[in-house]
mmCIF file of C-alpha atoms in Angstrom:
data_model
loop_
_atom_site.group_PDB
_atom_site.id
_atom_site.type_symbol
_atom_site.label_atom_id
_atom_site.label_comp_id
_atom_site.label_asym_id
_atom_site.label_seq_id
_atom_site.Cartn_x
_atom_site.Cartn_y
_atom_site.Cartn_z
ATOM 1 C CA MET A 19 0.000 0.000 0.000
ATOM 2 C CA ALA A 20 1.071 3.576 -0.518
ATOM 3 C CA PRO A 21 2.987 5.176 2.327
ATOM 4 C CA SER A 22 0.704 7.438 4.322
ATOM 5 C CA SER A 23 1.391 11.022 5.336
ATOM 6 C CA ALA A 24 2.159 10.077 8.929
ATOM 7 C CA ALA A 25 2.333 13.680 10.129
ATOM 8 C CA LEU A 26 -1.247 14.387 9.074
ATOM 9 C CA SER A 27 -3.727 14.170 11.937
ATOM 10 C CA LEU A 28 -7.297 14.688 10.829
ATOM 11 C CA PRO A 29 -10.237 15.715 13.016
ATOM 12 C CA SER A 30 -13.126 13.298 13.336
ATOM 13 C CA TRP A 31 -15.924 13.554 10.798
ATOM 14 C CA SER A 32 -19.456 14.046 12.089
ATOM 15 C CA PRO A 33 -22.157 12.993 9.601
ATOM 16 C CA ASP A 34 -24.566 15.057 11.719
ATOM 17 C CA ASP A 35 -22.611 18.283 11.146
ATOM 18 C CA PRO A 36 -20.858 18.083 7.772
ATOM 19 C CA ALA A 37 -20.445 21.862 7.472
ATOM 20 C CA ALA A 38 -18.403 22.152 10.657
ATOM 21 C CA SER A 39 -16.563 18.914 9.910
ATOM 22 C CA LEU A 40 -15.610 20.108 6.416
ATOM 23 C CA ARG A 41 -14.302 23.398 7.763
ATOM 24 C CA ALA A 42 -12.285 21.551 10.399
ATOM 25 C CA VAL A 43 -10.656 19.303 7.799
ATOM 26 C CA ILE A 44 -9.864 22.271 5.536
ATOM 27 C CA ARG A 45 -8.357 24.129 8.460
ATOM 28 C CA GLN A 46 -6.294 21.126 9.574
ATOM 29 C CA THR A 47 -4.892 20.246 6.141
ATOM 30 C CA GLY A 48 -4.111 23.820 5.123
ATOM 31 C CA ASP A 49 -3.243 24.718 1.545
ATOM 32 C CA LEU A 50 -2.493 21.598 -0.474
ATOM 33 C CA PRO A 51 0.291 21.596 -3.075
ATOM 34 C CA LEU A 52 -1.163 22.368 -6.478
ATOM 35 C CA PRO A 53 -1.197 19.598 -9.107
ATOM 36 C CA GLY A 54 1.960 19.584 -11.197
ATOM 37 C CA ALA A 55 3.846 21.864 -8.798
ATOM 38 C CA GLY A 56 6.362 19.225 -7.724
ATOM 39 C CA LYS A 57 4.423 17.704 -4.830
ATOM 40 C CA THR A 58 1.490 16.019 -6.546
ATOM 41 C CA LEU A 59 1.991 12.797 -4.597
ATOM 42 C CA GLN A 60 1.874 14.750 -1.337
ATOM 43 C CA ARG A 61 -1.425 16.264 -2.481
ATOM 44 C CA TRP A 62 -2.824 12.854 -3.342
ATOM 45 C CA ARG A 63 -1.759 11.384 -0.010
ATOM 46 C CA VAL A 64 -3.837 14.000 1.788
ATOM 47 C CA LEU A 65 -6.802 13.220 -0.456
ATOM 48 C CA ALA A 66 -6.372 9.510 0.301
ATOM 49 C CA ASP A 67 -6.190 10.208 4.040
ATOM 50 C CA VAL A 68 -9.422 12.233 3.977
ATOM 51 C CA ALA A 69 -11.086 9.496 1.926
ATOM 52 C CA ALA A 70 -10.058 6.998 4.589
ATOM 53 C CA LEU A 71 -11.685 9.261 7.173
ATOM 54 C CA ASP A 72 -15.097 9.257 5.455
ATOM 55 C CA VAL A 73 -16.290 8.782 1.874
ATOM 56 C CA ALA A 74 -18.757 11.683 1.943
ATOM 57 C CA ALA A 75 -16.006 13.806 3.484
ATOM 58 C CA ILE A 76 -13.688 13.305 0.525
ATOM 59 C CA LYS A 77 -16.456 14.118 -1.945
ATOM 60 C CA LEU A 78 -16.871 17.509 -0.294
ATOM 61 C CA TYR A 79 -13.204 18.113 0.509
ATOM 62 C CA GLU A 80 -11.949 17.152 -2.959
ATOM 63 C CA GLY A 81 -14.450 19.569 -4.487
ATOM 64 C CA HIS A 82 -13.074 22.395 -2.353
ATOM 65 C CA THR A 83 -9.445 21.605 -3.139
ATOM 66 C CA ASP A 84 -10.242 21.188 -6.838
ATOM 67 C CA ALA A 85 -11.892 24.615 -6.927
ATOM 68 C CA VAL A 86 -8.849 26.183 -5.276
ATOM 69 C CA ALA A 87 -6.593 24.553 -7.878
ATOM 70 C CA ILE A 88 -8.852 25.677 -10.748
ATOM 71 C CA LEU A 89 -8.806 29.271 -9.514
ATOM 72 C CA ALA A 90 -5.020 29.180 -9.181
ATOM 73 C CA GLU A 91 -4.830 28.071 -12.810
ATOM 74 C CA LEU A 92 -7.518 30.250 -14.402
ATOM 75 C CA ASP A 93 -7.399 33.305 -12.117
ATOM 76 C CA PRO A 94 -3.703 33.490 -11.159
ATOM 77 C CA GLN A 95 -4.001 37.090 -9.949
ATOM 78 C CA GLY A 96 -6.419 35.876 -7.261
ATOM 79 C CA ARG A 97 -9.190 38.397 -8.009
ATOM 80 C CA ILE A 98 -12.030 35.918 -7.562
ATOM 81 C CA ALA A 99 -10.544 34.438 -4.395
ATOM 82 C CA ARG A 100 -10.317 37.928 -2.893
ATOM 83 C CA MET A 101 -13.913 38.718 -3.838
ATOM 84 C CA ALA A 102 -15.060 35.453 -2.280
ATOM 85 C CA ARG A 103 -13.236 36.147 0.969
ATOM 86 C CA ALA A 104 -14.912 39.535 1.169
ATOM 87 C CA GLN A 105 -18.338 37.933 0.947
ATOM 88 C CA VAL A 106 -18.106 35.568 3.909
ATOM 89 C CA ASP A 107 -17.039 35.580 7.521
ATOM 90 C CA GLY A 108 -13.972 33.361 7.449
ATOM 91 C CA THR A 109 -12.479 31.218 4.709
ATOM 92 C CA PRO A 110 -14.689 30.450 1.699
ATOM 93 C CA VAL A 111 -15.640 26.800 1.270
ATOM 94 C CA TRP A 112 -15.854 25.875 -2.395
ATOM 95 C CA ALA A 113 -17.502 23.262 -4.557
ATOM 96 C CA VAL A 114 -17.215 22.425 -8.256
ATOM 97 C CA TRP A 115 -20.526 21.706 -10.006
ATOM 98 C CA ALA A 116 -19.733 20.707 -13.566
ATOM 99 C CA ALA A 117 -22.304 18.027 -14.429
ATOM 100 C CA GLN A 118 -24.395 18.935 -17.453
ATOM 101 C CA PRO A 119 -27.207 16.389 -17.863
ATOM 102 C CA PRO A 120 -29.744 17.202 -20.578
ATOM 103 C CA ASP A 121 -32.551 17.801 -18.084
ATOM 104 C CA ALA A 122 -30.660 20.391 -15.993
ATOM 105 C CA ARG A 123 -29.149 23.363 -17.797
ATOM 106 C CA VAL A 124 -27.729 26.664 -16.529
ATOM 107 C CA GLU A 125 -27.390 29.622 -18.877
ATOM 108 C CA GLY A 126 -25.506 32.857 -18.353
ATOM 109 C CA VAL A 127 -26.230 36.341 -19.673
ATOM 110 C CA ALA A 128 -23.517 39.009 -19.726
ATOM 111 C CA ARG A 129 -24.083 41.999 -17.466
ATOM 112 C CA ALA A 130 -22.167 45.215 -16.888
ATOM 113 C CA GLU A 131 -20.356 43.441 -14.073
ATOM 114 C CA GLY A 132 -19.987 39.714 -14.541
ATOM 115 C CA ILE A 133 -22.900 37.541 -15.632
ATOM 116 C CA ALA A 134 -26.337 36.447 -14.451
ATOM 117 C CA LEU A 135 -27.027 32.725 -14.131
ATOM 118 C CA SER A 136 -30.441 31.138 -14.565
ATOM 119 C CA GLY A 137 -31.521 27.514 -14.653
ATOM 120 C CA ARG A 138 -31.133 24.294 -12.703
ATOM 121 C CA LYS A 139 -27.845 22.617 -11.799
ATOM 122 C CA ALA A 140 -27.858 18.925 -10.871
ATOM 123 C CA TRP A 141 -25.487 16.887 -8.679
ATOM 124 C CA CYS A 142 -24.473 19.829 -6.491
ATOM 125 C CA SER A 143 -22.527 18.194 -3.672
ATOM 126 C CA GLY A 144 -22.469 20.095 -0.407
ATOM 127 C CA ALA A 145 -24.909 22.722 -1.660
ATOM 128 C CA ALA A 146 -26.314 23.377 1.803
ATOM 129 C CA TRP A 147 -22.871 23.764 3.398
ATOM 130 C CA VAL A 148 -20.447 25.428 0.982
ATOM 131 C CA THR A 149 -20.199 29.195 0.603
ATOM 132 C CA HIS A 150 -19.158 29.343 -3.073
ATOM 133 C CA ALA A 151 -19.160 27.159 -6.156
ATOM 134 C CA LEU A 152 -17.563 27.004 -9.572
ATOM 135 C CA VAL A 153 -20.447 26.246 -11.935
ATOM 136 C CA THR A 154 -20.379 25.313 -15.606
ATOM 137 C CA TYR A 155 -22.946 27.126 -17.723
ATOM 138 C CA PHE A 156 -23.750 27.967 -21.346
ATOM 139 C CA ASN A 157 -23.235 31.524 -22.548
ATOM 140 C CA GLU A 158 -25.408 33.422 -25.008
ATOM 141 C CA ALA A 159 -23.563 31.805 -27.934
ATOM 142 C CA GLY A 160 -24.273 28.333 -26.538
ATOM 143 C CA GLU A 161 -20.643 27.808 -25.510
ATOM 144 C CA ALA A 162 -19.704 26.013 -22.295
ATOM 145 C CA ALA A 163 -18.013 28.254 -19.750
ATOM 146 C CA LEU A 164 -17.259 28.460 -16.035
ATOM 147 C CA ALA A 165 -18.442 30.921 -13.404
ATOM 148 C CA ALA A 166 -17.919 31.511 -9.699
ATOM 149 C CA VAL A 167 -21.020 32.117 -7.615
ATOM 150 C CA CYS A 168 -21.672 32.902 -3.973
ATOM 151 C CA LEU A 169 -24.401 30.695 -2.511
ATOM 152 C CA GLN A 170 -25.645 33.652 -0.472
ATOM 153 C CA ALA A 171 -26.252 35.711 -3.624
ATOM 154 C CA PRO A 172 -29.803 36.627 -4.648
ATOM 155 C CA GLY A 173 -31.593 34.169 -6.880
ATOM 156 C CA VAL A 174 -29.995 31.021 -5.418
ATOM 157 C CA ARG A 175 -32.345 28.258 -4.271
ATOM 158 C CA VAL A 176 -30.876 25.079 -2.796
ATOM 159 C CA THR A 177 -33.506 22.375 -3.209
ATOM 160 C CA ASP A 178 -33.943 19.021 -1.490
ATOM 161 C CA GLU A 179 -34.442 17.397 -4.887
ATOM 162 C CA GLY A 180 -32.323 15.107 -7.038
ATOM 163 C CA TRP A 181 -30.984 12.564 -4.538
ATOM 164 C CA HIS A 182 -32.747 9.458 -3.242
ATOM 165 C CA ALA A 183 -29.881 7.020 -2.658
ATOM 166 C CA VAL A 184 -28.787 5.747 0.747
ATOM 167 C CA GLY A 185 -25.160 5.644 -0.423
ATOM 168 C CA MET A 186 -23.384 9.019 -0.324
ATOM 169 C CA ALA A 187 -26.387 10.666 1.300
ATOM 170 C CA GLY A 188 -23.856 12.519 3.428
ATOM 171 C CA SER A 189 -22.558 14.391 0.381
ATOM 172 C CA GLY A 190 -25.776 16.424 0.168
ATOM 173 C CA SER A 191 -25.813 16.245 -3.651
ATOM 174 C CA VAL A 192 -29.017 18.050 -4.586
ATOM 175 C CA ASP A 193 -30.272 20.297 -7.378
ATOM 176 C CA VAL A 194 -29.638 24.045 -7.145
ATOM 177 C CA CYS A 195 -31.714 26.600 -9.038
ATOM 178 C CA PHE A 196 -30.486 30.022 -10.172
ATOM 179 C CA ASP A 197 -32.711 32.944 -11.124
ATOM 180 C CA GLY A 198 -30.702 35.891 -12.424
ATOM 181 C CA THR A 199 -27.981 35.118 -9.886
ATOM 182 C CA PRO A 200 -24.911 37.378 -10.154
ATOM 183 C CA ALA A 201 -21.671 35.504 -10.843
ATOM 184 C CA TRP A 202 -18.163 36.058 -12.192
ATOM 185 C CA PRO A 203 -16.733 34.410 -15.304
ATOM 186 C CA VAL A 204 -13.700 32.234 -14.589
ATOM 187 C CA GLY A 205 -11.204 31.977 -17.436
ATOM 188 C CA ALA A 206 -11.968 32.064 -21.135
ATOM 189 C CA VAL A 207 -14.711 30.042 -22.808
ATOM 190 C CA GLY A 208 -13.644 26.386 -22.849
ATOM 191 C CA ALA A 209 -10.704 26.975 -20.500
ATOM 192 C CA TYR A 210 -12.093 24.740 -17.763
ATOM 193 C CA ILE A 211 -11.628 21.609 -19.882
ATOM 194 C CA ALA A 212 -8.694 22.807 -22.005
ATOM 195 C CA ARG A 213 -6.370 23.573 -19.068
ATOM 196 C CA PRO A 214 -3.697 21.005 -18.052
ATOM 197 C CA GLY A 215 -5.205 20.780 -14.578
ATOM 198 C CA PHE A 216 -8.438 19.245 -15.837
ATOM 199 C CA TRP A 217 -6.931 15.778 -16.286
ATOM 200 C CA GLN A 218 -4.481 16.261 -13.420
ATOM 201 C CA GLY A 219 -7.462 16.789 -11.137
ATOM 202 C CA GLY A 220 -9.207 13.813 -12.711
ATOM 203 C CA ALA A 221 -6.225 11.659 -11.835
ATOM 204 C CA GLY A 222 -6.442 12.873 -8.244
ATOM 205 C CA ILE A 223 -9.885 11.288 -7.950
ATOM 206 C CA ALA A 224 -8.110 7.927 -8.203
ATOM 207 C CA ALA A 225 -6.254 8.750 -4.989
ATOM 208 C CA CYS A 226 -9.640 9.370 -3.352
ATOM 209 C CA TRP A 227 -10.995 5.992 -4.491
ATOM 210 C CA TYR A 228 -7.802 4.330 -3.317
ATOM 211 C CA GLY A 229 -7.887 5.933 0.124
ATOM 212 C CA ALA A 230 -11.561 5.102 0.581
ATOM 213 C CA THR A 231 -10.751 1.371 0.452
ATOM 214 C CA LEU A 232 -8.093 1.421 3.158
ATOM 215 C CA PRO A 233 -10.315 1.189 6.280
ATOM 216 C CA LEU A 234 -11.870 -1.951 4.795
ATOM 217 C CA VAL A 235 -8.626 -3.788 4.220
ATOM 218 C CA ARG A 236 -7.175 -2.539 7.519
ATOM 219 C CA THR A 237 -10.194 -3.982 9.323
ATOM 220 C CA LEU A 238 -9.616 -7.323 7.609
ATOM 221 C CA ALA A 239 -5.897 -7.272 8.430
ATOM 222 C CA ALA A 240 -6.609 -6.507 12.096
ATOM 223 C CA ALA A 241 -9.158 -9.320 12.301
ATOM 224 C CA GLN A 242 -6.678 -11.794 10.818
ATOM 225 C CA ALA A 243 -3.957 -10.657 13.199
ATOM 226 C CA ARG A 244 -6.246 -11.569 16.085
ATOM 227 C CA ARG A 245 -7.529 -14.839 14.667
ATOM 228 C CA ALA A 246 -6.279 -16.059 11.324
ATOM 229 C CA GLU A 247 -8.442 -18.075 8.948
ATOM 230 C CA PRO A 248 -6.892 -19.487 5.749
ATOM 231 C CA HIS A 249 -9.527 -18.331 3.289
ATOM 232 C CA ALA A 250 -9.718 -14.868 4.838
ATOM 233 C CA LEU A 251 -5.932 -14.644 4.662
ATOM 234 C CA ALA A 252 -6.132 -15.438 0.964
ATOM 235 C CA HIS A 253 -8.626 -12.600 0.480
ATOM 236 C CA LEU A 254 -6.291 -10.297 2.423
ATOM 237 C CA GLY A 255 -3.416 -11.324 0.172
ATOM 238 C CA ARG A 256 -5.509 -10.604 -2.912
ATOM 239 C CA ALA A 257 -6.420 -7.165 -1.575
ATOM 240 C CA ASP A 258 -2.791 -6.418 -0.757
ATOM 241 C CA VAL A 259 -1.586 -7.280 -4.265
ATOM 242 C CA ILE A 260 -4.133 -5.134 -6.063
ATOM 243 C CA LEU A 261 -3.607 -2.192 -3.704
ATOM 244 C CA GLN A 262 0.157 -2.422 -4.228
ATOM 245 C CA GLN A 263 -0.425 -2.326 -7.978
ATOM 246 C CA ALA A 264 -2.723 0.677 -7.777
ATOM 247 C CA ALA A 265 -0.375 2.512 -5.398
ATOM 248 C CA ALA A 266 2.591 1.988 -7.722
ATOM 249 C CA LEU A 267 0.637 3.434 -10.641
ATOM 250 C CA LEU A 268 -0.527 6.387 -8.540
ATOM 251 C CA ARG A 269 3.062 7.197 -7.558
ATOM 252 C CA ALA A 270 4.252 6.912 -11.145
ATOM 253 C CA ALA A 271 1.411 9.113 -12.404
ATOM 254 C CA ALA A 272 2.103 11.782 -9.780
ATOM 255 C CA GLN A 273 5.767 11.853 -10.790
ATOM 256 C CA ALA A 274 4.888 12.025 -14.491
ATOM 257 C CA ILE A 275 2.575 14.995 -13.859
ATOM 258 C CA ASP A 276 5.274 16.808 -11.900
ATOM 259 C CA ASP A 277 7.818 16.080 -14.637
ATOM 260 C CA ASP A 278 5.553 17.586 -17.318
ATOM 261 C CA PRO A 279 3.036 19.898 -15.628
ATOM 262 C CA GLN A 280 1.881 21.482 -18.898
ATOM 263 C CA GLY A 281 1.522 18.148 -20.688
ATOM 264 C CA ASP A 282 -1.639 16.256 -21.544
ATOM 265 C CA ALA A 283 -2.398 13.991 -18.563
ATOM 266 C CA ARG A 284 -5.502 12.435 -20.118
ATOM 267 C CA ILE A 285 -4.076 8.939 -20.671
ATOM 268 C CA LEU A 286 -2.364 8.974 -17.272
ATOM 269 C CA ALA A 287 -5.626 9.948 -15.604
ATOM 270 C CA LEU A 288 -7.685 7.325 -17.413
ATOM 271 C CA ARG A 289 -5.159 4.606 -16.542
ATOM 272 C CA VAL A 290 -4.894 5.446 -12.875
ATOM 273 C CA ARG A 291 -8.638 5.916 -12.452
ATOM 274 C CA ALA A 292 -9.312 2.506 -14.007
ATOM 275 C CA ALA A 293 -6.716 0.903 -11.746
ATOM 276 C CA ALA A 294 -8.052 2.545 -8.593
ATOM 277 C CA GLU A 295 -11.637 1.663 -9.447
ATOM 278 C CA ALA A 296 -10.691 -1.980 -10.052
ATOM 279 C CA ALA A 297 -8.760 -2.043 -6.781
ATOM 280 C CA ALA A 298 -11.679 -0.615 -4.821
ATOM 281 C CA LEU A 299 -14.144 -3.086 -6.305
ATOM 282 C CA SER A 300 -11.781 -5.973 -5.554
ATOM 283 C CA VAL A 301 -11.311 -4.839 -1.954
ATOM 284 C CA LEU A 302 -15.072 -4.503 -1.447
ATOM 285 C CA ASP A 303 -15.475 -8.049 -2.722
ATOM 286 C CA ALA A 304 -12.534 -9.524 -0.802
ATOM 287 C CA VAL A 305 -13.395 -7.986 2.558
ATOM 288 C CA GLY A 306 -17.072 -8.881 2.219
ATOM 289 C CA LYS A 307 -16.265 -12.522 1.479
ATOM 290 C CA ALA A 308 -13.615 -12.759 4.189
ATOM 291 C CA MET A 309 -15.600 -11.160 7.011
ATOM 292 C CA GLY A 310 -19.140 -12.246 6.209
ATOM 293 C CA PRO A 311 -22.106 -10.157 7.334
ATOM 294 C CA ALA A 312 -20.423 -8.567 10.369
ATOM 295 C CA PRO A 313 -19.199 -5.366 8.631
ATOM 296 C CA PHE A 314 -22.619 -4.835 7.103
ATOM 297 C CA CYS A 315 -24.602 -5.409 10.294
ATOM 298 C CA ARG A 316 -22.504 -4.595 13.369
ATOM 299 C CA ASP A 317 -20.124 -1.795 12.377
ATOM 300 C CA ALA A 318 -21.950 1.405 11.469
ATOM 301 C CA ALA A 319 -18.926 3.117 9.933
ATOM 302 C CA LEU A 320 -18.008 0.159 7.738
ATOM 303 C CA ALA A 321 -21.633 -0.389 6.762
ATOM 304 C CA ARG A 322 -21.865 3.237 5.683
ATOM 305 C CA ARG A 323 -18.641 2.845 3.692
ATOM 306 C CA TYR A 324 -20.064 -0.214 1.929
ATOM 307 C CA ALA A 325 -23.082 1.901 0.967
ATOM 308 C CA ASP A 326 -21.084 5.012 0.028
ATOM 309 C CA LEU A 327 -18.108 3.642 -1.884
ATOM 310 C CA PRO A 328 -19.967 1.919 -4.767
ATOM 311 C CA VAL A 329 -21.888 5.155 -5.393
ATOM 312 C CA PHE A 330 -18.702 7.231 -5.228
ATOM 313 C CA LEU A 331 -17.023 4.904 -7.737
ATOM 314 C CA ARG A 332 -19.745 5.645 -10.250
ATOM 315 C CA GLN A 333 -18.034 8.972 -10.765
ATOM 316 C CA SER A 334 -16.095 6.722 -13.132
ATOM 317 C CA HIS A 335 -17.531 6.347 -16.621
ATOM 318 C CA ALA A 336 -16.583 2.662 -16.668
ATOM 319 C CA GLU A 337 -16.300 1.194 -20.170
ATOM 320 C CA ARG A 338 -16.639 4.614 -21.782
ATOM 321 C CA ASP A 339 -13.447 5.685 -20.001
ATOM 322 C CA LEU A 340 -11.741 2.431 -20.965
ATOM 323 C CA ALA A 341 -12.732 2.967 -24.595
ATOM 324 C CA GLN A 342 -11.354 6.497 -24.436
ATOM 325 C CA LEU A 343 -8.134 5.130 -22.960
ATOM 326 C CA GLY A 344 -7.907 2.483 -25.662
ATOM 327 C CA GLN A 345 -8.390 5.087 -28.378
ATOM 328 C CA GLY A 346 -5.619 7.177 -26.841
ATOM 329 C CA VAL A 347 -3.279 4.202 -26.687
ATOM 330 C CA THR A 348 -3.754 3.495 -30.408
ATOM 331 C CA GLN A 349 -2.505 7.008 -31.133
ATOM 332 C CA LEU A 350 0.683 6.681 -29.092
ATOM 333 C CA PRO A 351 3.982 5.845 -30.754
ATOM 334 C CA ALA A 352 5.056 2.298 -29.864
ATOM 335 C CA ALA A 353 7.894 3.665 -27.738
ATOM 336 C CA GLU A 354 5.412 5.583 -25.591
ATOM 337 C CA GLN A 355 2.948 2.783 -24.897
ATOM 338 C CA ALA A 356 5.007 1.947 -21.811
ATOM 339 C CA TRP A 357 4.289 -1.774 -21.717
ATOM 340 C CA ARG A 358 7.956 -2.799 -21.651
ATOM 341 C CA LEU A 359 9.454 -3.435 -18.226
#
């Protein structure tokens, strides 16, 4: 397994007070290294540690850290960050809401100062608890763009609609409606996806999936240390192998991003996300078979993780991502396919 950031001590996560818990984690972890700035692995280790703390916690925390990284890339002078700080008492807590399903569309109209957003945004994690969000929208020319919005601004309505699952209920992912809400454009049209950090951030999600599996396998390892059972040991061995594989790829990807921070990290991200997803699914299977019904019935935290993690993993696009990876591999020169030991 990947070495952990031993110096990091995280506060406990209270599902009953996610707003205060999120602020406590942000305060404790401080400013993370930006992707591609030479310490990407250190950044990912923190993400993995928070994911090990709680799966809903990492959904909210990763959104905040991703927004900070996006603003550093698209607003390097820090104008939007300063405006956000002036709007709240304390440090702004950010989210990134970029899903664009066909039945939920946000449009923006240019105003003398900034833009006005109107429409419905789906899959808005932490909507009731964050102070600001980066929101994708369509401008008057029908082009996709990005805006920053304060959740206390006029015309914002956080609904209780759009989420019915038990898994990841703690992420508070609901629909948010805007009605002429003032916002600020972030970067040029298309910059959100075109920037190097888009795929670097996508690769960081793999570290979240990886970290979210660790309490499961640690529980199995502790149980086998107390009372070993051959078949359970075999499941532990299987989990160890696949986690070692995923960790090695995560380390290599982090180094590759730091070595070429302006490069296209799409193939790296797709590879490491597929590996982390496969590892998480294997660990869920191995621990469930090794430990029987006990984790599902007697341990509330592990039971919640078994409900949350499969939903969180569906942030992957599964075979569509694998097909995209395969297409990218066909376009690589043979020397760059990196299959040779």
